Each structure stands twice: as C-alpha cells, then as structure tokens.
Tab-separated table of C-alpha atoms in Angstrom:
chain	number	residue	atom	x	y	z
A	6	MET	CA	93.000	125.260	83.477
A	7	GLU	CA	90.508	123.063	81.206
A	8	ARG	CA	87.349	121.963	82.792
A	9	TRP	CA	85.878	118.844	82.208
A	10	LYS	CA	82.398	119.125	80.499
A	11	PRO	CA	80.922	115.889	79.879
A	12	THR	CA	78.059	115.414	77.776
A	13	VAL	CA	74.430	114.726	79.379
A	14	GLU	CA	72.663	113.256	76.030
A	15	GLN	CA	73.152	109.888	75.709
A	16	SER	CA	74.077	108.502	72.429
A	17	ALA	CA	72.469	105.069	71.167
A	18	ARG	CA	75.710	103.362	71.874
A	19	GLU	CA	75.916	104.475	75.062
A	20	GLN	CA	72.356	103.450	75.953
A	21	ARG	CA	73.230	100.022	74.523
A	22	LEU	CA	76.888	100.135	77.064
A	23	LEU	CA	74.583	100.915	79.630
A	24	LYS	CA	72.131	98.214	79.390
A	25	LEU	CA	74.765	95.674	79.627
A	26	ALA	CA	76.837	97.486	82.394
A	27	GLY	CA	73.595	97.526	84.405
A	28	LYS	CA	73.236	93.659	84.699
A	29	SER	CA	76.588	93.279	86.752
A	30	ARG	CA	78.371	96.762	86.992
A	31	LYS	CA	75.677	99.303	88.251
A	32	LEU	CA	78.139	101.871	89.217
A	33	PHE	CA	79.023	102.631	85.705
A	34	VAL	CA	75.165	103.496	84.906
A	35	PHE	CA	75.050	105.802	87.972
A	36	LEU	CA	78.396	107.496	87.075
A	37	ARG	CA	77.241	107.719	83.434
A	38	GLU	CA	73.768	109.305	84.233
A	39	HIS	CA	74.558	111.595	86.737
A	40	ARG	CA	78.354	112.667	86.095
A	41	HIS	CA	77.110	116.193	85.204
A	42	GLU	CA	75.699	116.593	88.884
A	43	LEU	CA	78.252	114.856	90.767
A	44	PHE	CA	81.085	117.236	88.887
A	45	ASP	CA	78.870	120.419	88.727
A	46	GLU	CA	80.464	123.846	88.534
A	47	ALA	CA	80.908	124.165	92.542
A	48	PHE	CA	82.597	121.103	93.021
A	49	GLN	CA	84.805	121.557	90.044
A	50	ASP	CA	85.746	125.172	91.628
A	51	GLU	CA	86.798	122.912	94.958
A	52	LEU	CA	89.007	120.568	92.570
A	53	GLU	CA	90.763	123.297	90.814
A	54	ALA	CA	91.750	125.008	94.212
A	55	MET	CA	94.199	122.381	94.804
A	56	TYR	CA	96.339	123.781	91.867
A	57	ARG	CA	98.155	127.008	91.945
A	58	GLN	CA	96.889	129.765	89.580
A	59	THR	CA	100.255	130.990	88.453
A	60	GLY	CA	100.245	129.414	84.732
A	61	GLN	CA	103.444	127.807	85.015
A	62	GLY	CA	104.036	124.287	84.763
A	63	GLN	CA	102.549	121.683	82.341
A	64	ALA	CA	98.490	121.931	82.277
A	65	PRO	CA	97.092	119.101	84.045
A	66	GLN	CA	94.166	117.182	82.872
A	67	PRO	CA	90.735	118.231	84.058
A	68	PRO	CA	90.502	117.267	87.714
A	69	ALA	CA	86.891	116.014	87.481
A	70	MET	CA	87.990	113.588	84.806
A	71	MET	CA	90.676	112.271	86.721
A	72	CYS	CA	88.726	112.054	89.668
A	73	MET	CA	85.892	109.919	87.362
A	74	ALA	CA	89.116	107.425	86.346
A	75	LEU	CA	89.999	107.255	90.521
A	76	LEU	CA	86.252	106.175	91.282
A	77	VAL	CA	86.155	103.677	88.258
A	78	GLN	CA	89.568	102.148	89.154
A	79	ALA	CA	88.740	101.823	93.063
A	80	TYR	CA	85.393	100.136	91.734
A	81	THR	CA	86.896	97.751	89.517
A	82	GLN	CA	90.218	97.341	91.491
A	83	ALA	CA	92.604	98.182	88.826
A	84	SER	CA	96.110	98.814	89.108
A	85	ASP	CA	97.917	102.071	87.593
A	86	ALA	CA	98.824	100.375	84.635
A	87	GLU	CA	95.579	98.630	83.770
A	88	ALA	CA	93.742	101.753	84.414
A	89	VAL	CA	95.721	103.637	81.650
A	90	CYS	CA	94.912	100.706	79.618
A	91	LEU	CA	91.345	100.544	80.187
A	92	SER	CA	90.851	104.121	79.849
A	93	GLY	CA	91.764	103.556	75.992
A	94	THR	CA	90.419	100.014	75.419
A	95	ASP	CA	87.292	99.289	77.779
A	96	SER	CA	84.269	100.727	76.373
A	97	ARG	CA	82.489	101.369	79.690
A	98	TRP	CA	85.753	103.241	81.025
A	99	ARG	CA	85.541	105.378	77.978
A	100	MET	CA	81.798	106.054	78.175
A	101	VAL	CA	82.085	107.548	81.637
A	102	LEU	CA	84.952	109.517	81.033
A	103	ASP	CA	83.268	110.849	78.075
A	104	ARG	CA	85.962	109.673	75.512
A	105	LEU	CA	84.038	107.401	73.076
A	106	GLY	CA	84.582	109.717	70.426
A	107	ALA	CA	88.158	110.078	70.942
A	108	ASP	CA	90.824	108.108	68.991
A	109	GLU	CA	90.488	104.313	69.849
A	110	ASP	CA	92.993	102.843	71.996
A	111	GLU	CA	94.297	106.130	73.222
A	112	PRO	CA	94.688	106.583	77.175
A	113	ALA	CA	92.836	109.095	78.982
A	114	PHE	CA	95.913	109.918	81.172
A	115	SER	CA	99.622	108.414	81.994
A	116	GLN	CA	100.183	106.083	84.652
A	117	GLY	CA	102.526	109.020	86.454
A	118	GLY	CA	99.987	111.793	85.646
A	119	LEU	CA	97.392	109.292	87.691
A	120	GLN	CA	99.724	108.525	90.383
A	121	GLN	CA	100.726	112.401	90.819
A	122	PHE	CA	97.098	113.421	90.813
A	123	ARG	CA	95.950	110.944	93.577
A	124	GLU	CA	98.908	112.412	95.657
A	125	ARG	CA	97.533	115.734	95.124
A	126	LEU	CA	94.094	114.593	96.278
A	127	ILE	CA	95.170	112.980	99.252
A	128	ALA	CA	97.516	115.494	100.374
A	129	THR	CA	94.427	117.959	100.294
A	130	GLN	CA	92.007	115.537	101.786
A	131	MET	CA	89.990	115.976	98.630
A	132	ASP	CA	89.929	112.153	98.516
A	133	ARG	CA	87.659	112.003	101.339
A	134	ARG	CA	85.528	115.115	99.686
A	135	LEU	CA	85.072	113.096	96.239
A	136	LEU	CA	83.993	110.045	98.123
A	137	GLU	CA	81.332	112.003	100.264
A	138	ARG	CA	80.272	114.244	97.447
A	139	THR	CA	79.418	110.776	95.414
A	140	VAL	CA	77.362	109.457	98.397
A	141	GLU	CA	75.548	112.886	98.299
A	142	VAL	CA	74.489	112.654	94.908
A	143	ALA	CA	73.750	109.185	95.091
A	144	LYS	CA	71.231	109.850	98.056
A	145	ARG	CA	69.633	112.944	96.209
A	146	THR	CA	69.119	111.477	92.931
A	147	LYS	CA	68.485	107.797	94.102
A	148	GLY	CA	70.063	106.783	91.048
A	149	PHE	CA	72.262	104.341	92.996
A	150	ASP	CA	71.540	103.182	96.471
A	151	SER	CA	73.900	105.041	98.912
A	152	LYS	CA	73.708	102.351	101.344
A	153	LYS	CA	74.818	99.496	99.020
A	154	THR	CA	77.860	101.501	97.787
A	155	PRO	CA	80.423	98.915	96.801
A	156	LYS	CA	82.992	98.663	99.713
A	157	THR	CA	85.738	98.272	97.256
A	158	LEU	CA	84.962	101.904	96.091
A	159	ARG	CA	84.942	103.053	100.091
A	160	VAL	CA	88.337	101.306	100.741
A	161	GLY	CA	89.774	102.401	97.498
A	162	VAL	CA	89.097	106.230	97.506
A	163	ASP	CA	88.988	106.484	101.145
A	164	SER	CA	92.265	104.747	102.237
A	165	ARG	CA	95.906	103.815	101.239
A	166	PRO	CA	95.381	100.852	98.723
A	167	LEU	CA	95.397	103.473	96.056
A	168	GLU	CA	98.896	104.685	97.276
A	169	GLY	CA	100.288	101.260	96.710
A	170	ALA	CA	100.234	100.366	100.323
A	171	GLY	CA	101.480	96.494	101.131
A	172	ARG	CA	103.675	96.299	98.069
A	173	VAL	CA	106.675	94.476	98.780
A	174	GLU	CA	110.009	95.748	97.068
A	175	ASP	CA	113.650	94.787	96.556
A	176	THR	CA	116.483	97.332	97.619
A	177	LEU	CA	116.946	99.066	94.291
A	178	ASN	CA	112.746	99.603	94.092
A	179	LEU	CA	112.600	100.292	97.631
A	180	LEU	CA	115.268	103.139	96.913
A	181	GLY	CA	113.763	104.208	93.983
A	182	HIS	CA	110.287	104.551	95.445
A	183	ALA	CA	111.337	106.370	98.479
A	184	GLY	CA	113.450	108.879	96.218
A	185	ARG	CA	110.191	109.462	94.002
A	186	LYS	CA	107.903	109.934	97.347
A	187	VAL	CA	110.614	112.492	98.173
A	188	ALA	CA	110.292	114.339	94.676
A	189	GLU	CA	106.662	114.020	94.565
A	190	GLY	CA	106.391	115.981	98.092
A	191	MET	CA	108.889	118.655	97.194
A	192	ALA	CA	106.653	119.157	94.368
A	193	LEU	CA	103.376	119.717	96.606
A	194	ALA	CA	105.248	121.651	98.800
A	195	LEU	CA	106.858	124.274	96.211
A	196	GLY	CA	103.529	124.001	94.065
A	197	THR	CA	105.186	122.434	91.012
A	198	ASP	CA	105.247	119.307	88.972
A	199	VAL	CA	107.573	116.367	89.859
A	200	GLU	CA	109.118	116.284	86.204
A	201	GLU	CA	110.689	120.182	87.301
A	202	VAL	CA	111.768	118.765	90.676
A	203	ILE	CA	113.457	115.860	89.173
A	204	GLN	CA	115.331	118.108	86.592
A	205	GLN	CA	116.430	120.743	89.008
A	206	ALA	CA	117.587	117.846	91.230
A	207	ASP	CA	119.452	116.095	88.426
A	208	ALA	CA	117.994	112.789	89.364
A	209	PRO	CA	116.512	111.298	85.891
A	210	LEU	CA	116.308	107.804	87.082
A	211	LEU	CA	113.188	108.981	89.019
A	212	ARG	CA	111.288	109.956	85.764
A	213	ALA	CA	111.525	106.242	84.691
A	214	SER	CA	108.190	104.218	84.691
A	215	SER	CA	110.116	101.929	87.010
A	216	ILE	CA	113.724	102.138	88.531
A	217	LYS	CA	114.910	99.056	87.015
A	218	ALA	CA	113.632	100.237	83.462
A	219	GLY	CA	115.219	103.224	83.772
A	220	LEU	CA	118.764	101.687	84.655
A	221	ASP	CA	118.467	99.474	81.550
A	222	ILE	CA	121.318	96.968	82.047
A	223	ASP	CA	122.366	93.123	81.757
A	224	TRP	CA	120.512	92.085	85.045
A	225	SER	CA	122.776	88.905	84.647
A	226	ALA	CA	126.358	90.773	84.824
A	227	PRO	CA	127.086	91.194	88.761
A	228	ASP	CA	129.238	94.265	87.967
A	229	ALA	CA	126.262	95.945	86.284
A	230	LYS	CA	124.161	95.498	88.992
A	231	LEU	CA	126.603	97.278	91.448
A	232	ASP	CA	127.079	99.882	89.104
A	233	ALA	CA	123.350	100.615	88.638
A	234	LEU	CA	123.055	100.566	92.595
A	235	ASN	CA	125.870	103.225	92.756
A	236	ARG	CA	124.472	105.360	89.915
A	237	LEU	CA	121.155	105.078	91.612
A	238	CYS	CA	122.569	106.381	94.973
A	239	ARG	CA	124.245	109.307	93.611
A	240	GLN	CA	121.236	110.635	91.780
A	241	LEU	CA	119.705	110.057	95.168
A	242	ASP	CA	122.422	112.052	96.980
A	243	ARG	CA	121.864	114.915	94.230
A	244	LEU	CA	118.191	114.996	95.077
A	245	MET	CA	118.684	115.148	98.874
A	246	ALA	CA	121.279	117.844	98.496
A	247	TRP	CA	118.919	119.935	96.470
A	248	VAL	CA	115.969	119.523	99.146
A	249	ALA	CA	118.446	120.638	101.704
A	250	LYS	CA	118.862	123.958	99.778
A	251	GLN	CA	115.213	124.471	100.151
A	252	SER	CA	113.223	126.387	102.838
A	253	LYS	CA	112.575	124.287	105.833
A	254	SER	CA	109.478	125.834	106.288
A	255	ARG	CA	108.396	124.068	102.960
A	256	VAL	CA	108.858	120.568	104.282
A	257	ALA	CA	105.599	119.102	105.298
A	258	ALA	CA	105.233	116.102	107.512
A	259	ALA	CA	104.653	113.682	104.664
A	260	LEU	CA	107.641	115.030	103.475
A	261	THR	CA	109.711	114.425	106.362
A	262	ARG	CA	108.342	110.865	106.513
A	263	SER	CA	109.459	110.222	102.909
A	264	ILE	CA	113.015	111.525	103.667
A	265	GLU	CA	113.163	109.099	106.811
A	266	ALA	CA	112.058	106.348	104.763
A	267	LEU	CA	114.970	106.733	102.336
A	268	ALA	CA	117.307	107.102	105.061
A	269	GLN	CA	116.297	103.857	106.799
A	270	VAL	CA	116.240	101.951	103.590
A	271	ARG	CA	120.070	103.156	102.845
A	272	GLU	CA	121.064	102.370	106.464
A	273	GLN	CA	119.080	98.802	106.652
A	274	ASP	CA	120.095	97.514	102.853
A	275	LEU	CA	123.387	99.464	101.907
A	276	GLU	CA	127.110	99.256	103.226
A	277	PRO	CA	130.091	101.297	101.992
A	278	ARG	CA	132.833	99.599	99.555
A	279	SER	CA	136.580	99.801	100.259
A	280	GLU	CA	136.550	100.742	96.481
A	281	GLY	CA	134.148	103.424	97.126
A	282	GLY	CA	130.511	103.623	96.815
A	283	VAL	CA	128.041	101.246	98.318
A	284	GLN	CA	126.766	97.502	98.050
A	285	ILE	CA	124.308	95.460	99.305
A	286	ARG	CA	124.721	94.675	103.060
A	287	GLN	CA	125.597	90.936	103.544
A	288	GLY	CA	122.774	89.516	105.907
A	289	VAL	CA	119.593	91.016	106.657
A	290	ALA	CA	118.865	93.941	109.295
A	291	ALA	CA	116.697	93.054	112.341
A	292	ASP	CA	113.344	94.256	111.691
A	293	ARG	CA	114.223	95.139	107.805
A	294	ARG	CA	111.744	97.499	106.239
A	295	ILE	CA	110.053	95.847	103.078
A	296	SER	CA	107.462	98.261	101.847
A	297	ILE	CA	107.685	101.939	101.506
A	298	GLU	CA	103.995	102.997	101.881
A	299	ASP	CA	103.420	100.413	104.844
A	300	ALA	CA	106.169	101.271	107.323
A	301	ASP	CA	104.782	98.129	109.691
A	302	MET	CA	104.829	95.482	107.084
A	303	ARG	CA	107.825	92.923	107.812
C-alpha cells in the first residue's frame, strides 16, 4: 500500500497561501505546518491496519491523505461532490493534500472512493481516532489552540453528518441508497471492495454516481419510470440473493440494519402489479421512512 509522504519544507507559493489562509481559515495553516507530525509513521500504521494485506483488489489511495481530505471537508462543510472538485481546483486544498505540483484541476480522489473510505473509517472507529489524534498534535505543538478546535470539525468527523444523515430521498433513490449500503457492508465484511461485490451480485446500477443517472431514461415518460423501477428492483433482488449465499457469520450488525432498511422501503413504497413486477404504492404508508441514514426522520 502506498504511504503518504508529504513534503515538510514550504515553497514560496505555499508561504503566500498560508499567509492568506491564516486570516480566515487557520486550520489550513495548522494542517499544512504539522501534517508530517499528525500523520507520522506510527499513525499511518494504524490507518493501514484497516485494510487486508492480501494484495488483492484495487490499490487504495494513501489512507493518511484521505484522512486529511475528510478533515478539510468537515472544516469547510463541503459535500462529497464539492470535496472532489475542491481537491483539484482550490489551492488551499491542494496545498494541504500536497498536490500543488500535480496536474491542475485533477481531483485527488473520486466521490465513490471518498465515500467508501469514510465508511471504512467509521466501521473501524478510526474516525474518532483521527479526531483524537488531531487534538493530540494541536496540544503538543501549540500550533492551533485545541480548545478552539472548530465545532464543525468535531461534528463532521465524530458523528453521522459525513455519512449523509438527514438526506430525504424519493423511492428510487431510497432503494438505490439502501442497496448501495448493503453492498458496502458486504464489501467490509468480506474484506473486498464495493466494485467486486456489485460485479458478483450482478447489480451494475449500484455502481452509478446516482441511481437515476444509471437508469438513464426519459423521466417524462410514465412507462419508462415503471420499467426503471422494475429494472432496479430486479438488480436488488439479485444482490439480496447473492448476500443470502454468503456466510451468516460475516453479516455484521451494520449490514443487518441496511438489509432491514431496504426491506422496509420496499414494503412501504411498493406493491405488486397484476401484470407482474411492482409499482409505486398508492397513498402514503403510515410512519413512512424518508431517509436511509436517519431512520427516525419523518
């Protein structure tokens, strides 16, 4: 696994950026000046322990660099899509990620890669360790007042907003979101990546940046919407059939919750058609679930 080795010495350009950032975005300054201490060899050992060491699967981005991206994302309250864009276009992001010398406008990571890394971090409780480690270095170096660590950073790294909590979705997106969570949970349980799970389960729609983009239909045509819904449900059926064949000992609690969420959405939002397949249920189910990440939202 590639290890992140950011430079310590500051270039003239970085010094100019640090001077500008210091007026309103002091955490950028702290992260640039102390990133080599924050992500020392020992802490990078901890981060790499989140991964299996078989050499199989796609090589991940350096975990330390991805952690830095999550810290900056939480600090700036950027969405995943914005974080991908800013990693290639914003000089401050590029500076702390040690990418000022990389091709301009080239993102440091993909949106899917960022989401999957976050899931891995949370599943292994390394999100809390990352926050603790940042405060440790802040206290030791006095490079940033640890008592004034931005509340946005604490909330972003140490709770569910970075998982997408509170996102309200329609039926198609609820189904796709729940299916994606099941695939991600299986990937973690099996020590593989989501792409491999999706391929094995033959559910390619879950690979798309969004379910509706993957369906690629004329949304003004009623028949097309019904066909799209059934196409998605058939792929979710294949995913659940594949999951059922796996060892039950590998089904963690988090995966069980995702499976239950998918079943709940299907029961509340869908009904069988006399011609075969399913359709959107008429009316609204009592206590209808509208968010995958926040089961209590109504």
